[in-house]
mmCIF file of C-alpha atoms in Angstrom:
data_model
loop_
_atom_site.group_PDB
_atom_site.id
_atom_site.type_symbol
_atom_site.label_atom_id
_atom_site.label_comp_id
_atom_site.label_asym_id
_atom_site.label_seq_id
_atom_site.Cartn_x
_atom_site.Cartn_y
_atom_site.Cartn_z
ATOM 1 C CA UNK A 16 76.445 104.744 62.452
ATOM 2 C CA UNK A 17 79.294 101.597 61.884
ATOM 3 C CA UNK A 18 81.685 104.248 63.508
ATOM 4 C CA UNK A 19 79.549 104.480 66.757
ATOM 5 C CA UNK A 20 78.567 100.965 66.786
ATOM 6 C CA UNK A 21 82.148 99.994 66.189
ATOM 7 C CA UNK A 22 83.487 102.138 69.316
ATOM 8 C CA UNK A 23 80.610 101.363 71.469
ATOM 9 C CA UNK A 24 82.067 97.405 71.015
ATOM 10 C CA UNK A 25 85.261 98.401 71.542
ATOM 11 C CA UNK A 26 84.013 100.353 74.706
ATOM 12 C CA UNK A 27 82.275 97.400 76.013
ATOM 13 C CA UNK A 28 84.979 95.564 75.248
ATOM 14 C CA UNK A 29 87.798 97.495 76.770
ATOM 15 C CA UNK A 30 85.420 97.606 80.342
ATOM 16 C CA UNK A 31 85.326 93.185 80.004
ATOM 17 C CA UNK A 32 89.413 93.636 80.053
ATOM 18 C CA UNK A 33 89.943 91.335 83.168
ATOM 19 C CA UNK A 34 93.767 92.217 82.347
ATOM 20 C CA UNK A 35 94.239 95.385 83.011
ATOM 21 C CA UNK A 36 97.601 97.126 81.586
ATOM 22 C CA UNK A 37 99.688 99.671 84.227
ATOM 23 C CA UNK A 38 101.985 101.971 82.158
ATOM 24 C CA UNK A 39 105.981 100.506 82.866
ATOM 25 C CA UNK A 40 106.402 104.119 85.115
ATOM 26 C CA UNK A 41 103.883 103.112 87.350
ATOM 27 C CA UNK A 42 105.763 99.766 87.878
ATOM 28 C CA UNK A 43 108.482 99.694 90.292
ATOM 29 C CA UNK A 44 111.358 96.979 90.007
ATOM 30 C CA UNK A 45 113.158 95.395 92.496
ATOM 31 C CA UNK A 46 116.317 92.825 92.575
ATOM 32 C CA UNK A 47 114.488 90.343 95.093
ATOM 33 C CA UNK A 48 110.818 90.779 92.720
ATOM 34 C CA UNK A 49 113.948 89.555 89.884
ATOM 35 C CA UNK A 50 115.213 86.839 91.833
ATOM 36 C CA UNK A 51 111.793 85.319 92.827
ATOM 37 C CA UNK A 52 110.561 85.779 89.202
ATOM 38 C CA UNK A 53 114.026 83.922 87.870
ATOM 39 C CA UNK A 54 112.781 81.032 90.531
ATOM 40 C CA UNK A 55 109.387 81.138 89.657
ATOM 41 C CA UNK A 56 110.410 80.718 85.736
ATOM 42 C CA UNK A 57 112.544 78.277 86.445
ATOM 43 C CA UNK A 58 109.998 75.706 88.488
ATOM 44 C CA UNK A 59 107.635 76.359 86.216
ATOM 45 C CA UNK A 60 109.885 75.075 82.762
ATOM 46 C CA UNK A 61 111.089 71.952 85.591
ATOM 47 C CA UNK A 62 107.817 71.084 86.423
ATOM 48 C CA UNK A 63 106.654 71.496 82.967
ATOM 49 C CA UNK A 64 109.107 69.006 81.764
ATOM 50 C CA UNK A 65 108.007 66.874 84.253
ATOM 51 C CA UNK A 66 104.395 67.203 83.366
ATOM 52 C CA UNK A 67 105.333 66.195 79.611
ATOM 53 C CA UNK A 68 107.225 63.182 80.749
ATOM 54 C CA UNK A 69 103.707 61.897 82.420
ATOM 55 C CA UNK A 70 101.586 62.940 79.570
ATOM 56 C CA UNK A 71 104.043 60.819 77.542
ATOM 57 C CA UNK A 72 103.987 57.365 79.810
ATOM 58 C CA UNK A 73 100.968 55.398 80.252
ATOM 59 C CA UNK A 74 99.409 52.871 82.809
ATOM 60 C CA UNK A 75 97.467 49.680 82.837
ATOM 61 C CA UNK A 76 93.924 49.398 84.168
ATOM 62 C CA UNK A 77 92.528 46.107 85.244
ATOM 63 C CA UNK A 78 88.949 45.936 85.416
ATOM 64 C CA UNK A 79 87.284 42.474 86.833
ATOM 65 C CA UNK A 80 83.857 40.693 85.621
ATOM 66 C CA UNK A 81 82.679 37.138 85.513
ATOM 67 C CA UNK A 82 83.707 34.951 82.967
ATOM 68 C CA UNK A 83 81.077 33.488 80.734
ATOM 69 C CA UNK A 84 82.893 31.369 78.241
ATOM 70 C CA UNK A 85 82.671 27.926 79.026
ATOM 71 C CA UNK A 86 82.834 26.288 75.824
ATOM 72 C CA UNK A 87 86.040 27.061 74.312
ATOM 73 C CA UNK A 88 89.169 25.025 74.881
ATOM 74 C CA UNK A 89 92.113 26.103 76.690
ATOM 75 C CA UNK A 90 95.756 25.570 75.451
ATOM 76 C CA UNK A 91 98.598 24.898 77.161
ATOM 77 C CA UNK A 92 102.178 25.687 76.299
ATOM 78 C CA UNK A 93 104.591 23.813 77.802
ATOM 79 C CA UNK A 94 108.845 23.503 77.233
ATOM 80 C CA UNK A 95 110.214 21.381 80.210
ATOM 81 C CA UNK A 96 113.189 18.774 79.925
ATOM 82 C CA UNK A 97 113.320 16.334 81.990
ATOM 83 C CA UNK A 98 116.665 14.262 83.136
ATOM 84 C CA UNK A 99 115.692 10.804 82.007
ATOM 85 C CA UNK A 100 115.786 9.249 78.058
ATOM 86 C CA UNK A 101 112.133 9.893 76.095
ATOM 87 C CA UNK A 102 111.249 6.423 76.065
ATOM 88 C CA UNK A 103 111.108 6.189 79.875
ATOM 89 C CA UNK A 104 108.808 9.161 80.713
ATOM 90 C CA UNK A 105 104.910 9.925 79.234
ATOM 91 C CA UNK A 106 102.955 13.244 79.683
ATOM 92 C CA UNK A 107 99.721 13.585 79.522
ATOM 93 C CA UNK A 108 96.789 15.407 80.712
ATOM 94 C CA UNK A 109 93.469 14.436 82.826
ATOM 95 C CA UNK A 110 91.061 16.609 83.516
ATOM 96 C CA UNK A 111 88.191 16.892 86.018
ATOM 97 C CA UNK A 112 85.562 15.739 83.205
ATOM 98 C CA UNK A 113 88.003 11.893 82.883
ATOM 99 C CA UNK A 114 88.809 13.451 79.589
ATOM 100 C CA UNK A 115 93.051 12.334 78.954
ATOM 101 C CA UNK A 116 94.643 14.478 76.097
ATOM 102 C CA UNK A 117 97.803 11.979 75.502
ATOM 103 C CA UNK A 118 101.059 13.811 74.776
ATOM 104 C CA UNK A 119 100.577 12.800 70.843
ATOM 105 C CA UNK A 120 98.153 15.263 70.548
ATOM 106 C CA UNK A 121 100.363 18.146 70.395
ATOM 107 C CA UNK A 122 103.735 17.671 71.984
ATOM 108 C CA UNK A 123 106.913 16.724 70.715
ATOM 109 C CA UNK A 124 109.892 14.443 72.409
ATOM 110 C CA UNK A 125 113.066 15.665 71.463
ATOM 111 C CA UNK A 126 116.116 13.672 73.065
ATOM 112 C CA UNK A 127 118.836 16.243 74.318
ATOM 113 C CA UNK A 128 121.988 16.569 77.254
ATOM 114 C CA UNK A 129 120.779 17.884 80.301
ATOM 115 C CA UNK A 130 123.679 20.403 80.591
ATOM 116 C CA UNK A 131 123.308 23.189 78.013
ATOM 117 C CA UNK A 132 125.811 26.071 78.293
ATOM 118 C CA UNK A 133 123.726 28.468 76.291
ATOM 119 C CA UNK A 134 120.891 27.863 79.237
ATOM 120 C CA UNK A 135 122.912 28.701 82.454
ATOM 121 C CA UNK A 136 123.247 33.021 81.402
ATOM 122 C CA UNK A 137 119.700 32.994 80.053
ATOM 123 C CA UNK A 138 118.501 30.717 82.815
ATOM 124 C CA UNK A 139 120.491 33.695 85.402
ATOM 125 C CA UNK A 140 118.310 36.464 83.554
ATOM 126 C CA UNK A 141 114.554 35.127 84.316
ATOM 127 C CA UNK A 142 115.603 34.110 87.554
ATOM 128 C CA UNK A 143 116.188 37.571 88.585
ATOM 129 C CA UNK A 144 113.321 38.689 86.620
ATOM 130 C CA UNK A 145 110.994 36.575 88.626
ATOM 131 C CA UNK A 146 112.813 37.736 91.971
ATOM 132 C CA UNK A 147 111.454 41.379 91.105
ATOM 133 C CA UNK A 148 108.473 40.289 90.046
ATOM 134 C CA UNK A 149 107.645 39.164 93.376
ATOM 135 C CA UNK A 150 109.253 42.637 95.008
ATOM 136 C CA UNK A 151 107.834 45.033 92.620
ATOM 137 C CA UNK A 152 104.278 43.759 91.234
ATOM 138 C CA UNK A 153 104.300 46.981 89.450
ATOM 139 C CA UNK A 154 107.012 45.789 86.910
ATOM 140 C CA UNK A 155 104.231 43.668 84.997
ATOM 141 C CA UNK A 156 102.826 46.563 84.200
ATOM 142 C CA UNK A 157 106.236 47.310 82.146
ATOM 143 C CA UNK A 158 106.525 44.121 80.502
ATOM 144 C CA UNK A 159 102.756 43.736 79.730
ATOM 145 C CA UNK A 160 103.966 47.574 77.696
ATOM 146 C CA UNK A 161 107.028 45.926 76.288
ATOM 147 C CA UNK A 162 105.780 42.844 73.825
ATOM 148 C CA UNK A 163 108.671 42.314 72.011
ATOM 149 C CA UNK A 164 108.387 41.658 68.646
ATOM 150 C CA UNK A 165 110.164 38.142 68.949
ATOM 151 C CA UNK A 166 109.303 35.676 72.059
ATOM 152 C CA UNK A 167 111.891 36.112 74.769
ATOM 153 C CA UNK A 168 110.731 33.212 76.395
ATOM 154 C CA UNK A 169 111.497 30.492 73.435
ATOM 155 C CA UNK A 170 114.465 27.787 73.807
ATOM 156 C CA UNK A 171 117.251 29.063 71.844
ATOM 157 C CA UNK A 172 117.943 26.720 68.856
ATOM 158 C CA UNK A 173 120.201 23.336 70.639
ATOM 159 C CA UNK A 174 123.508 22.781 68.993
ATOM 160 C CA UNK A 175 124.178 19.329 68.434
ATOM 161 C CA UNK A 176 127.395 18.213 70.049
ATOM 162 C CA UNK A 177 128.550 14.502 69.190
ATOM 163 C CA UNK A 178 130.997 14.284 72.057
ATOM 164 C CA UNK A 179 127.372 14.215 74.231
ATOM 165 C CA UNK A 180 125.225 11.517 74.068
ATOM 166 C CA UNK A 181 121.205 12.544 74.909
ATOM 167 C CA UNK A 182 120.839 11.859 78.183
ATOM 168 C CA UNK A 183 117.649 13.765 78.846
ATOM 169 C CA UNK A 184 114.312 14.307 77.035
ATOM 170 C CA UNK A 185 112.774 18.031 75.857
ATOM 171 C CA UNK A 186 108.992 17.825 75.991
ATOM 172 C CA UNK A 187 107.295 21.016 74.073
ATOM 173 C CA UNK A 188 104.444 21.971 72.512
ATOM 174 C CA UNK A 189 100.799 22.649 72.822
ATOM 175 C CA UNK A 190 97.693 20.992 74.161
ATOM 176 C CA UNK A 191 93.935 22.144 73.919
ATOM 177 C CA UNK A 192 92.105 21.027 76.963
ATOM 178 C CA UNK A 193 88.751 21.869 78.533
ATOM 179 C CA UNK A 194 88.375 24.453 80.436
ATOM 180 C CA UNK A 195 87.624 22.433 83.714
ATOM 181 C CA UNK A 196 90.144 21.602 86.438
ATOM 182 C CA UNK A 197 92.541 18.942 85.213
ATOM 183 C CA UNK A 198 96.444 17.987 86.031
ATOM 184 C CA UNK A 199 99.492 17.942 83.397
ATOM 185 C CA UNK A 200 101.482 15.120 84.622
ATOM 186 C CA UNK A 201 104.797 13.268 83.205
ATOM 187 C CA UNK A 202 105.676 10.538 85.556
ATOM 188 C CA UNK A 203 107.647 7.340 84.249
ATOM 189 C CA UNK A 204 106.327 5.183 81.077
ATOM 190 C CA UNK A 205 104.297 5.877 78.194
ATOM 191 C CA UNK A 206 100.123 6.378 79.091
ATOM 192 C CA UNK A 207 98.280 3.400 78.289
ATOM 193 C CA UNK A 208 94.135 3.518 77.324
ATOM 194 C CA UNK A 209 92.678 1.620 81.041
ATOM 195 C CA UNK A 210 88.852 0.604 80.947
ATOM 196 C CA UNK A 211 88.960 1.859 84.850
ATOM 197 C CA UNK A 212 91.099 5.102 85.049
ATOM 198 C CA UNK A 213 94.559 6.426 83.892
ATOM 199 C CA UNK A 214 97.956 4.367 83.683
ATOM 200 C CA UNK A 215 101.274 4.112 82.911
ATOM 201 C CA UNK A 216 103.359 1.398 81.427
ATOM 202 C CA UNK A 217 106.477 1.523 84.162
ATOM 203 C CA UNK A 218 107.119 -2.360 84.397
ATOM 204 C CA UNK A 219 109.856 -2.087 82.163
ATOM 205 C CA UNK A 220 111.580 0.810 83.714
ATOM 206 C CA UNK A 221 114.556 0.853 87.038
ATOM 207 C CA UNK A 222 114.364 2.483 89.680
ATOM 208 C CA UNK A 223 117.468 3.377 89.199
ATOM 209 C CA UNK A 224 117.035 4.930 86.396
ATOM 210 C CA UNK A 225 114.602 7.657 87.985
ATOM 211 C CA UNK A 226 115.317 11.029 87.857
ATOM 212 C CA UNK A 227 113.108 13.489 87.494
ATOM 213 C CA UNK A 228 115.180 16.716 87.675
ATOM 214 C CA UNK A 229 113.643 19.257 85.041
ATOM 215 C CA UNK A 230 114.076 22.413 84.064
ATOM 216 C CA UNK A 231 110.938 24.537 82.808
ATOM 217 C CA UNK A 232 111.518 26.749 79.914
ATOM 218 C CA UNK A 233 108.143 27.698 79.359
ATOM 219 C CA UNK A 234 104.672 27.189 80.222
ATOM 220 C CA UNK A 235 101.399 29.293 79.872
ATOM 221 C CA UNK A 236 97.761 28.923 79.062
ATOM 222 C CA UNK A 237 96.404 30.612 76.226
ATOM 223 C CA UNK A 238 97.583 32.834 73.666
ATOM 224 C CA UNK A 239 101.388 33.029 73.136
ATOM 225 C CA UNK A 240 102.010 36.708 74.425
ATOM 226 C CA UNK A 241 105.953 37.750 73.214
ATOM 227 C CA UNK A 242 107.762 39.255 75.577
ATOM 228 C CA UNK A 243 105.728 37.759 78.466
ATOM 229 C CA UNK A 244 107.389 36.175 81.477
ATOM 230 C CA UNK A 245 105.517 33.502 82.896
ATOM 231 C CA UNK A 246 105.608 32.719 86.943
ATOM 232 C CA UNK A 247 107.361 29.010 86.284
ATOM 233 C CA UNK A 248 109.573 30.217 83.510
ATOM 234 C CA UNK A 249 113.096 29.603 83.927
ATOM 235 C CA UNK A 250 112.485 26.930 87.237
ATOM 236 C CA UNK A 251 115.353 24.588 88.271
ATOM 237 C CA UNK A 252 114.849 21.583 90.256
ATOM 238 C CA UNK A 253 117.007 18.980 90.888
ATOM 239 C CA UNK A 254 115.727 15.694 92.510
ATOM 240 C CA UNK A 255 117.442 14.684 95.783
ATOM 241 C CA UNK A 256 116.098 10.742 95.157
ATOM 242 C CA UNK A 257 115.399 8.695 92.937
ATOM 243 C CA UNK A 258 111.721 8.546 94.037
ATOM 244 C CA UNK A 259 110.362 12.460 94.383
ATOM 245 C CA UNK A 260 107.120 13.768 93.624
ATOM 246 C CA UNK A 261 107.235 17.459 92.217
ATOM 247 C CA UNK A 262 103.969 19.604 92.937
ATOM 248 C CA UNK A 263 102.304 22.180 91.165
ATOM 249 C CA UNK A 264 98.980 23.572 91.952
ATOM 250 C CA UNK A 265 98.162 26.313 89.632
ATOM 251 C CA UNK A 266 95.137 28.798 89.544
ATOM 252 C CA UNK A 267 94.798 30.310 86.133
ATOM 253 C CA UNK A 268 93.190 33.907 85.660
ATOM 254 C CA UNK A 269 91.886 34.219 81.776
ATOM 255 C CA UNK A 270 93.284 37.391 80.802
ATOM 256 C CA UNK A 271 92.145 39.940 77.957
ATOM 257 C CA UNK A 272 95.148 42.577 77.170
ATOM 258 C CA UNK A 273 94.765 45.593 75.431
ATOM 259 C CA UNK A 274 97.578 47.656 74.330
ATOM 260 C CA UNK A 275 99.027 50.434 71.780
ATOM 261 C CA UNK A 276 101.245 47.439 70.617
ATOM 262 C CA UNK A 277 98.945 44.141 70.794
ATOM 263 C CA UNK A 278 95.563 42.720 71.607
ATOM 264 C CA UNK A 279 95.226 39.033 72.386
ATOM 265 C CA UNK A 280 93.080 36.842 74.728
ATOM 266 C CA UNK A 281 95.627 35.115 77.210
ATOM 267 C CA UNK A 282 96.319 33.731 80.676
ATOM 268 C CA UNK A 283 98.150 35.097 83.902
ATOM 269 C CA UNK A 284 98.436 32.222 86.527
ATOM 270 C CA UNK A 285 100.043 32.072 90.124
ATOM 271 C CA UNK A 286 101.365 28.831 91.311
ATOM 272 C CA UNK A 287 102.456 26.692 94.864
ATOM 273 C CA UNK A 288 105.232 24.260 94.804
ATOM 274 C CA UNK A 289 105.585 21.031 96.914
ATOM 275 C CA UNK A 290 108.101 18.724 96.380
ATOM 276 C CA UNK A 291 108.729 15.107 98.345
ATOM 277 C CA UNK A 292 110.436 11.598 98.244
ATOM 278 C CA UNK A 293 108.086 9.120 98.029
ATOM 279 C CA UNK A 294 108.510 6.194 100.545
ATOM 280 C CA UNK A 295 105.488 4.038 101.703
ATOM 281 C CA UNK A 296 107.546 2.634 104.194
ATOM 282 C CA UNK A 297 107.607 6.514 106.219
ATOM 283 C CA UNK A 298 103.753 6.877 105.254
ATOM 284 C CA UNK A 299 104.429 8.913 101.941
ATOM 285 C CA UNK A 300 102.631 7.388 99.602
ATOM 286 C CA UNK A 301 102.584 8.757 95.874
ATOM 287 C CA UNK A 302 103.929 8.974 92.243
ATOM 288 C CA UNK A 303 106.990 10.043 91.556
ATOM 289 C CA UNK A 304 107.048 12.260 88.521
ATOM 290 C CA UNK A 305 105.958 15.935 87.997
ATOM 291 C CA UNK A 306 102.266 16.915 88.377
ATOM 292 C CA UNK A 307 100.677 20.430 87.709
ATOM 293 C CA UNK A 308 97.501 20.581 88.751
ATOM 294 C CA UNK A 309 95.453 23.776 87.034
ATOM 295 C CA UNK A 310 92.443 25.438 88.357
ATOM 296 C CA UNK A 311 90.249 28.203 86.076
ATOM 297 C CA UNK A 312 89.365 31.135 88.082
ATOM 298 C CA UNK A 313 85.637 32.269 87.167
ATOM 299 C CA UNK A 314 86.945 35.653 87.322
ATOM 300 C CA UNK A 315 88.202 37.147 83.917
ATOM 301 C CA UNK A 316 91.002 40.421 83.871
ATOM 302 C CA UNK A 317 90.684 42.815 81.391
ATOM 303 C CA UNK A 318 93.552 44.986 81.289
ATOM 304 C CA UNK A 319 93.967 48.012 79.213
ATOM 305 C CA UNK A 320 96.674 50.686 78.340
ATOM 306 C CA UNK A 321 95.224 54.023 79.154
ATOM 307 C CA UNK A 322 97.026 57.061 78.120
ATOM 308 C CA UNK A 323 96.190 60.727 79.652
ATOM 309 C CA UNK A 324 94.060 63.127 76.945
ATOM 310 C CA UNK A 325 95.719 66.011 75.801
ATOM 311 C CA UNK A 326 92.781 68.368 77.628
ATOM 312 C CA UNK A 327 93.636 67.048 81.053
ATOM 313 C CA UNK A 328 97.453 67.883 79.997
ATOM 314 C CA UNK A 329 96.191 71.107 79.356
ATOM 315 C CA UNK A 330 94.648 71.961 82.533
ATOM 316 C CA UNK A 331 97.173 69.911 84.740
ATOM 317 C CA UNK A 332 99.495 72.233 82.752
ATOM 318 C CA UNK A 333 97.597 75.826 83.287
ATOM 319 C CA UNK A 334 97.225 74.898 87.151
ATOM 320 C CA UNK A 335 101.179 74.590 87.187
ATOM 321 C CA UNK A 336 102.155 77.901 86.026
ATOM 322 C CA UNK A 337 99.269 79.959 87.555
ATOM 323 C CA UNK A 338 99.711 77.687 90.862
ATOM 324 C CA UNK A 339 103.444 79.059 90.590
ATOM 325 C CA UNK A 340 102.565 82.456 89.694
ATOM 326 C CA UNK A 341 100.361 82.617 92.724
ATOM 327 C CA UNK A 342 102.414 81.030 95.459
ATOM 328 C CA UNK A 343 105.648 83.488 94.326
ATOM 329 C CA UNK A 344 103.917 86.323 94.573
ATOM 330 C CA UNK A 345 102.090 85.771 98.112
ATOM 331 C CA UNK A 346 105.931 84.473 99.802
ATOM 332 C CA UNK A 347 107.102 87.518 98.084
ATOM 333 C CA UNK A 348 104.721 90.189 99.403
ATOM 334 C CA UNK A 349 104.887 88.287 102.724
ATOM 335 C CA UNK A 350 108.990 88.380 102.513
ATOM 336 C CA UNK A 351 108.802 91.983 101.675
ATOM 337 C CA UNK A 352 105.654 92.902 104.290
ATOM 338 C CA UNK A 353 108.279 90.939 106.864
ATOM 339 C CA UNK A 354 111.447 92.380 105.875
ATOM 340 C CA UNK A 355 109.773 96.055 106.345
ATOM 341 C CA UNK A 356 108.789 95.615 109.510
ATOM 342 C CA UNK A 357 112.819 94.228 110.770
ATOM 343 C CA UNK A 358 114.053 97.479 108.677
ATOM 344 C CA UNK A 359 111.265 99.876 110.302
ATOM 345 C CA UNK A 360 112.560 98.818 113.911
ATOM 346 C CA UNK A 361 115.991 99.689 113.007
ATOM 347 C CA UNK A 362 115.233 103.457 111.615
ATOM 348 C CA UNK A 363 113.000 103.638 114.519
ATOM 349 C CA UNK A 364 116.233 103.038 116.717
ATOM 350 C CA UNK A 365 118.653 105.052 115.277
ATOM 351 C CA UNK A 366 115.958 108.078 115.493
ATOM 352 C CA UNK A 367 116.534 108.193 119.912
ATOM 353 C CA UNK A 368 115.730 111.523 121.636
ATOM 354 C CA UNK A 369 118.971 114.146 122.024
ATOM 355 C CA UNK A 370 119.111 116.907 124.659
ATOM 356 C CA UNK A 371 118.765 119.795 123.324
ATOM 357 C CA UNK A 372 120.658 123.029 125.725
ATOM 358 C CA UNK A 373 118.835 126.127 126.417
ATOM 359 C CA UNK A 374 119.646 129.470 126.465
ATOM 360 C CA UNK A 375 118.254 129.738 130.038
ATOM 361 C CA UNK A 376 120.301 126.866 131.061
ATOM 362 C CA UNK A 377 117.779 124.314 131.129
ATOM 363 C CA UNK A 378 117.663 121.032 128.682
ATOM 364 C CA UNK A 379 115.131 119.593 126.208
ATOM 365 C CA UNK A 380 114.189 116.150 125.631
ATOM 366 C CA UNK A 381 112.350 116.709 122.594
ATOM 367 C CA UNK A 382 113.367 115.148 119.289
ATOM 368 C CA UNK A 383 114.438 118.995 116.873
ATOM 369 C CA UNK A 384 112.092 119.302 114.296
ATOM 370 C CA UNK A 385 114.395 119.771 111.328
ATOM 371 C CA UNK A 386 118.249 117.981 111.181
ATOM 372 C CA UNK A 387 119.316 120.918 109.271
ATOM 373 C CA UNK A 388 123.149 122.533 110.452
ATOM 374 C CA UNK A 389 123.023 125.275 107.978
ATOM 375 C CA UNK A 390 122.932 128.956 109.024
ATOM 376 C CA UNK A 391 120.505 131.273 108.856
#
């Protein structure tokens, strides 16, 4: 009874074979079924590669909601040197709310030269970094990947030189602000606490003496992100007058970034630059310093690094080698079904009708039914 149970399965079995096997004499080979099979192989291990090489990469997804989080503060990281002495320029921050965060807070003066050799290659590097940015958005995606382990974006350690007296002032550091609209400043003279608004002691400063080229290292909101190159980062400008007014106005996107390599809560921001001489005697009135004016975007990014699951690899992976399979063998059959039809036409020709004498002196059109010359 096993017996018979066992070969009825193997019965059913052998009828569910959706692959059926043709003995090797029934199969005929042919060089051009070779050749299309060597090109069909060969796609098939390119395209395979290729396949890997995408199942290896990953992308970024941004996905958009509505920020919530009102009460936290906001930090800002900031590395700019201006061209004047420390003691003749103040930074500070006033936001929307009349709340000042003075500079003492959080950010450091350090008296330095304004020409640093070490800056001018490294200052080359982010300036063509930013130029790509704004040709090929899709480069973020690679450096929001990247995160280096140390911060590329940091001012190398200054060597001291005595021949070079300070001539300029590094201002760096952090600030925690609210998050409301407000405006980083650093004009001329220290901030002073004013019953009736925000001021500067200048009184005791030249005009003369004004210069507010700078040079912007680094600045970003939020969480320090290594590797991350920030839209002002590595920004030159050098003040035509002694009076100019430099113009930032800054819309900041809170950011949540999710990678194989790092998490972290941060800040992308986009920013338009205006720059002008002050003269109230041609109608521009003003400041002359440097003022960034922020905005916070109600809208909060979450991006994430997505990577494609192995099933999907799979069946991207089965549709390549039976797609291949497929498409060979129909050009194939039609290349063959084609080429029999040009080589039928040509036998046909060479088969013409012959005249064929007759004993009673007449002539036959008719094709002989046998080619045979032998004798009987």
């Amino acid at each position: 009874m096993r017996r018979l149970n066992r070969k009825k399965t193997l019965n059913l079995m052998k009828e569910l074979d959706a692959f059926p096997k043709v003995p090797e004499s029934y199969v005929e080979t042919s060089a051009s079924g070779g050749t299309v099979s060597l090109i069909a192989f060969t796609t098939i291990a390119f395209l395979t590669i290729m396949e890997f090489t995408v199942y290896r990469d990953t992308w970024m997804k941004y996905e958009y909601e509505v920020d919530k989080d009102f009460t936290s503060k906001l930090r800002i990281n900031i590395d700019i040197t201006v061209a004047m002495r420390c003691q003749y320029v103040g930074a500070d921050v006033l936001d929307l709310a009349e709340t000042m965060v003075a500079s003492a807070d959080g950010l450091i003066y350090e008296p330095v030269s304004w020409f640093l050799p070490f800056y001018l290659k490294r200052k080359l590097v982010l300036q063509l970094i930013q130029s790509r940015l704004q040709e090929e958005h899709s480069l973020q995606d690679v450096i929001f990947k990247s995160a280096f382990k140390s911060a590329s974006t940091a001012l190398p350690p200054r060597e001291d030189n005595s021949l070079q007296s300070p001539d300029a002032c590094r201002i760096h550091g952090h600030l925690y602000v609210n998050k409301v609209a407000g405006n980083f400043h650093i004009t001329v003279g220290k901030a002073i606490p004013h019953p009736r608004g925000h001021a500067h002691l200048a009184a005791l400063v030249s005009h003369e003496s004004y210069n507010f080229s700078h040079r912007i290292d680094h600045l970003s909101f939020g969480e320090l992100i290594p590797g991350i190159i920030n839209p002002l980062d590595g920004t030159e400008k050098i003040a035509s007058d002694h009076n100019q007014m430099f113009q930032y106005f800054i819309t900041v996107v809170p950011t949540k970034l999710h990678t194989y390599k790092i998490s972290a809560e941060t800040h992308q921001f986009s920013v338009t630059e205006r720059e002008r001489v002050i003269n109230h005697a041609a109608g521009s009135h003003g400041v002359s310093g440097i003022f960034m004016k922020y905005d916070i975007s109600s809208l909060m990014v979450t991006v994430t690094e997505e990577h494609m699951p192995f099933w999907q690899f799979l069946v991207r992976l089965c549709g390549i080698i039976g797609g291949i399979f497929s498409t060979t063998g129909i050009l194939h059959g039609f290349g063959r079904f084609v080429a029999e039809i040009i080589f039928c036409r040509f036998r046909l020709g060479s088969y013409r009708s012959t005249s064929v004498p007759l004993p009673d002196g007449h002539t036959s059109n008719h094709l002989p039914l046998s080619t045979d010359n032998s004798t009987h």
